[in-house]
Short mmCIF file of C-alpha atoms in Angstrom, two decimals:
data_model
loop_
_atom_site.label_atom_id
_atom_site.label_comp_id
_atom_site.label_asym_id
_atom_site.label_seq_id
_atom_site.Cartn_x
_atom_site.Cartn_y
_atom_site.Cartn_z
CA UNK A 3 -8.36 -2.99 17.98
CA UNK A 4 -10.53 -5.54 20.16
CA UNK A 5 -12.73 -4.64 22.43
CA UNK A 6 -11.43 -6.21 26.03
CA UNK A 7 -14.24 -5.06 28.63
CA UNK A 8 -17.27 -3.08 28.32
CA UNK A 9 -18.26 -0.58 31.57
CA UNK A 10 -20.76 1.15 32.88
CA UNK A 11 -19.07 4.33 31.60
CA UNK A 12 -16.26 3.40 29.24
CA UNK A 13 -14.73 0.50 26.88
CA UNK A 14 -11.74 -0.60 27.35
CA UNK A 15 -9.87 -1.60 23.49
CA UNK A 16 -6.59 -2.91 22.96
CA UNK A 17 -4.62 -1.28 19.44
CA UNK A 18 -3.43 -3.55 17.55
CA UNK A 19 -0.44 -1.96 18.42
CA UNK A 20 -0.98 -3.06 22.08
CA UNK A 21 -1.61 0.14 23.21
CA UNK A 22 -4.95 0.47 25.74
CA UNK A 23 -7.65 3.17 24.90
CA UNK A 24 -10.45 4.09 27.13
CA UNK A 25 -13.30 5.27 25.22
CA UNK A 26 -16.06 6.45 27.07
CA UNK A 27 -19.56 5.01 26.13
CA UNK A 28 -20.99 7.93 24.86
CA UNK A 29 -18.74 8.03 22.39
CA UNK A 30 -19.86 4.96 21.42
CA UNK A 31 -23.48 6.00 21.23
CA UNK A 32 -22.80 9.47 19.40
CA UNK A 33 -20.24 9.20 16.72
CA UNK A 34 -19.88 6.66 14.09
CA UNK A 35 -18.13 3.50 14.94
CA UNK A 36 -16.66 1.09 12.18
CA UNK A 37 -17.13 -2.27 13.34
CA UNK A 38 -14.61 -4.68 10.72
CA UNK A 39 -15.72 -7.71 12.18
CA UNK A 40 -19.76 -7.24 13.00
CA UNK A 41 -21.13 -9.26 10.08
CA UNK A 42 -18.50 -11.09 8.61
CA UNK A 43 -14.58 -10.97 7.99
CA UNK A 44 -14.53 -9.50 4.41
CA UNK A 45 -12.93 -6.81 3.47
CA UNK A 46 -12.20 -5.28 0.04
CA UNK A 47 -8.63 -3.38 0.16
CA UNK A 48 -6.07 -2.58 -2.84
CA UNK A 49 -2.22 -2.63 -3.74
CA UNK A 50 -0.93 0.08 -5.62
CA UNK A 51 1.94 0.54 -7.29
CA UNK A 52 4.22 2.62 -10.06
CA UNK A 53 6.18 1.12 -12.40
CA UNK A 54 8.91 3.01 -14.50
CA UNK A 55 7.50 4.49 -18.45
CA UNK A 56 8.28 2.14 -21.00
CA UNK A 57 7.65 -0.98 -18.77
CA UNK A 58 5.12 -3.59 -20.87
CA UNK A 59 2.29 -2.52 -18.95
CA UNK A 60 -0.06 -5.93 -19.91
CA UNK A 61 2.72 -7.80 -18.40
CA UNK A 62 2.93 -5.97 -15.11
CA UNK A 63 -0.50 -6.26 -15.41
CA UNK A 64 -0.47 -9.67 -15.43
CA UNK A 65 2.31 -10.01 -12.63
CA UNK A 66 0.07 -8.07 -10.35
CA UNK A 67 -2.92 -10.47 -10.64
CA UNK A 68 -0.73 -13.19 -10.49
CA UNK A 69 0.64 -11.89 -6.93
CA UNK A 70 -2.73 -11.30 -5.97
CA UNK A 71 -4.41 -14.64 -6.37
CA UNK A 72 -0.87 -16.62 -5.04
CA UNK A 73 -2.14 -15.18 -1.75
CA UNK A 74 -4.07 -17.73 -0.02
CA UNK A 75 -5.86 -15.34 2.72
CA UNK A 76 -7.20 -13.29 -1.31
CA UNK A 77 -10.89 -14.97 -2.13
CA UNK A 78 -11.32 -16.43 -5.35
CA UNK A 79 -14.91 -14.45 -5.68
CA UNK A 80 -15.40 -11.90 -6.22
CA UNK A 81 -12.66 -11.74 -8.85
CA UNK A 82 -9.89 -9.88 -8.08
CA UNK A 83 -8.84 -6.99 -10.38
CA UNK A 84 -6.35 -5.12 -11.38
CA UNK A 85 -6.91 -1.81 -13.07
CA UNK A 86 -3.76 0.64 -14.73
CA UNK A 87 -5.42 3.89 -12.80
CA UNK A 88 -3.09 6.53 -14.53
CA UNK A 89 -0.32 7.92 -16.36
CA UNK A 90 1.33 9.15 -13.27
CA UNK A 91 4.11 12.16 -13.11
CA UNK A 92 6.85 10.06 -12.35
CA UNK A 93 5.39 6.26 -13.02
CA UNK A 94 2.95 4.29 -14.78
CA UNK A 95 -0.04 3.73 -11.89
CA UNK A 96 -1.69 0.25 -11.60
CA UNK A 97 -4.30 -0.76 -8.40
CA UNK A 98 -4.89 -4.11 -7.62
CA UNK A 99 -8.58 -4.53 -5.58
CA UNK A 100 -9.36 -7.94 -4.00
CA UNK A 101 -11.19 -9.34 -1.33
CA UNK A 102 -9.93 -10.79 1.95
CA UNK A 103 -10.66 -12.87 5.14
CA UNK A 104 -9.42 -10.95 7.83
CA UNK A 105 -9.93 -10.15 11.83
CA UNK A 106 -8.99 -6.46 11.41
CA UNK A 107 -6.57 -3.96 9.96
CA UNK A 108 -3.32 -5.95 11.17
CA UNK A 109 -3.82 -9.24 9.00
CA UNK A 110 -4.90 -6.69 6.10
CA UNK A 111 -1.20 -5.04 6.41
CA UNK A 112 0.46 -8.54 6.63
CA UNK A 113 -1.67 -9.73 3.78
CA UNK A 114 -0.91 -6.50 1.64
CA UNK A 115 3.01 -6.59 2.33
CA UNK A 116 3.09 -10.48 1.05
CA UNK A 117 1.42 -9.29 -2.11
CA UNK A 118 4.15 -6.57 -2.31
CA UNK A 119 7.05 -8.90 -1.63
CA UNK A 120 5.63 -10.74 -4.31
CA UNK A 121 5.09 -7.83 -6.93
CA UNK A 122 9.01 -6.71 -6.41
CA UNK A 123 9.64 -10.62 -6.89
CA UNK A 124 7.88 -11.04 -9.97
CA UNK A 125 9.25 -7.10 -11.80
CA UNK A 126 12.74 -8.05 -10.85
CA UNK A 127 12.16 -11.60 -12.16
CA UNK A 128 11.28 -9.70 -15.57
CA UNK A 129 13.58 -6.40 -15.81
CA UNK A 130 10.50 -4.22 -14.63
CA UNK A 131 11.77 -1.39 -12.64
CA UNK A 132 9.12 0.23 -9.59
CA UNK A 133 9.04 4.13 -10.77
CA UNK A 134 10.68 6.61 -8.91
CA UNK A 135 10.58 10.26 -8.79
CA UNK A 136 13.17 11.69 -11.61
CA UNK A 137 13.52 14.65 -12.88
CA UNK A 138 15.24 16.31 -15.98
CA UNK A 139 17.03 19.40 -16.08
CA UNK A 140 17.50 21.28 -19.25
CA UNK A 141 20.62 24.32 -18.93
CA UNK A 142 19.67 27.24 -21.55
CA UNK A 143 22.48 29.35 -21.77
CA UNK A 144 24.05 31.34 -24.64
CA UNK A 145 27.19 30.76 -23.53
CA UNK A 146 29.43 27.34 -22.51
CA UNK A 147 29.18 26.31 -19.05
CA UNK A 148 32.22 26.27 -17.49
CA UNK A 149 32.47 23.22 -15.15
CA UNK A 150 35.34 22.05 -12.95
CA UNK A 151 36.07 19.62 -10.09
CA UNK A 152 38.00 20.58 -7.04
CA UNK A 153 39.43 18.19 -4.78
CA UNK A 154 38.77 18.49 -1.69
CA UNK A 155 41.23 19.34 0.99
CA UNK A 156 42.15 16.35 3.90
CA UNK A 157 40.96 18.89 6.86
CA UNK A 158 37.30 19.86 5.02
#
């Protein structure tokens, strides 16, 4: 949020949802407080996503970084990356980490969801499907199944 008065006894910050806290200065004084905007407006934040087995993961890969440095708010240096983090149980895992100029947690959503917009853009461009969870169920049974469909009746 941002910080709209300082008191005697309390701070007054606005959410970035609008919504008005009250936090009294010893708070302040006592616990840890995470400042994003003390020094500068940097912040490093990632984009992950999960993209269906069998997908050509060098290519998504490379769509990734490509949606990545398309944003314009994404800084040039240090180099983003993009990293496939793990053979997932129901998708193939890849992180992108970058750098941004941002005021706060807010822009850093905006920024993200662009990216994101861009990522679905770029695998439906090239037949890559985002992962979902699936699951495969194996009957074993000595005997045949016996399965039927029954219509259902107009007052059910």
């Amino acid at each position: 949020g941002t910080i709209e008065r300082i008191g005697t006894r309390s701070t007054r910050i606005r959410r970035t949802d609008g919504v008005h806290m009250l936090v009294p200065n010893s708070h302040l004084l006592e616990r840890t407080v995470t400042n994003w905007t003390l020094i500068d407006r940097e912040i490093r934040t990632e984009v992950r996503v999960g993209v269906a087995y069998g997908s050509p993961v060098r290519k998504v890969a490379e769509l990734i970084m490509r949606a990545v440095k398309e944003q314009p708010e994404v800084k040039a240096k240090p180099t983003p990356s993009v990293v496939f983090e793990d053979f997932g149980d129901n998708a193939l895992v890849f992180d992108a980490y970058f750098w941004c100029d941002v005021g706060g947690e807010k822009f850093l959503r905006e920024i993200r969801s662009e990216i994101r917009f861009r990522i679905s853009d770029y695998f439906a461009e090239n037949g890559i499907v985002v992962a979902f969870p699936q699951r495969d169920v194996h009957l074993d049974s000595s005997k045949p199944l016996d399965i039927r469909l029954l219509e259902q009746s107009e007052s059910s």
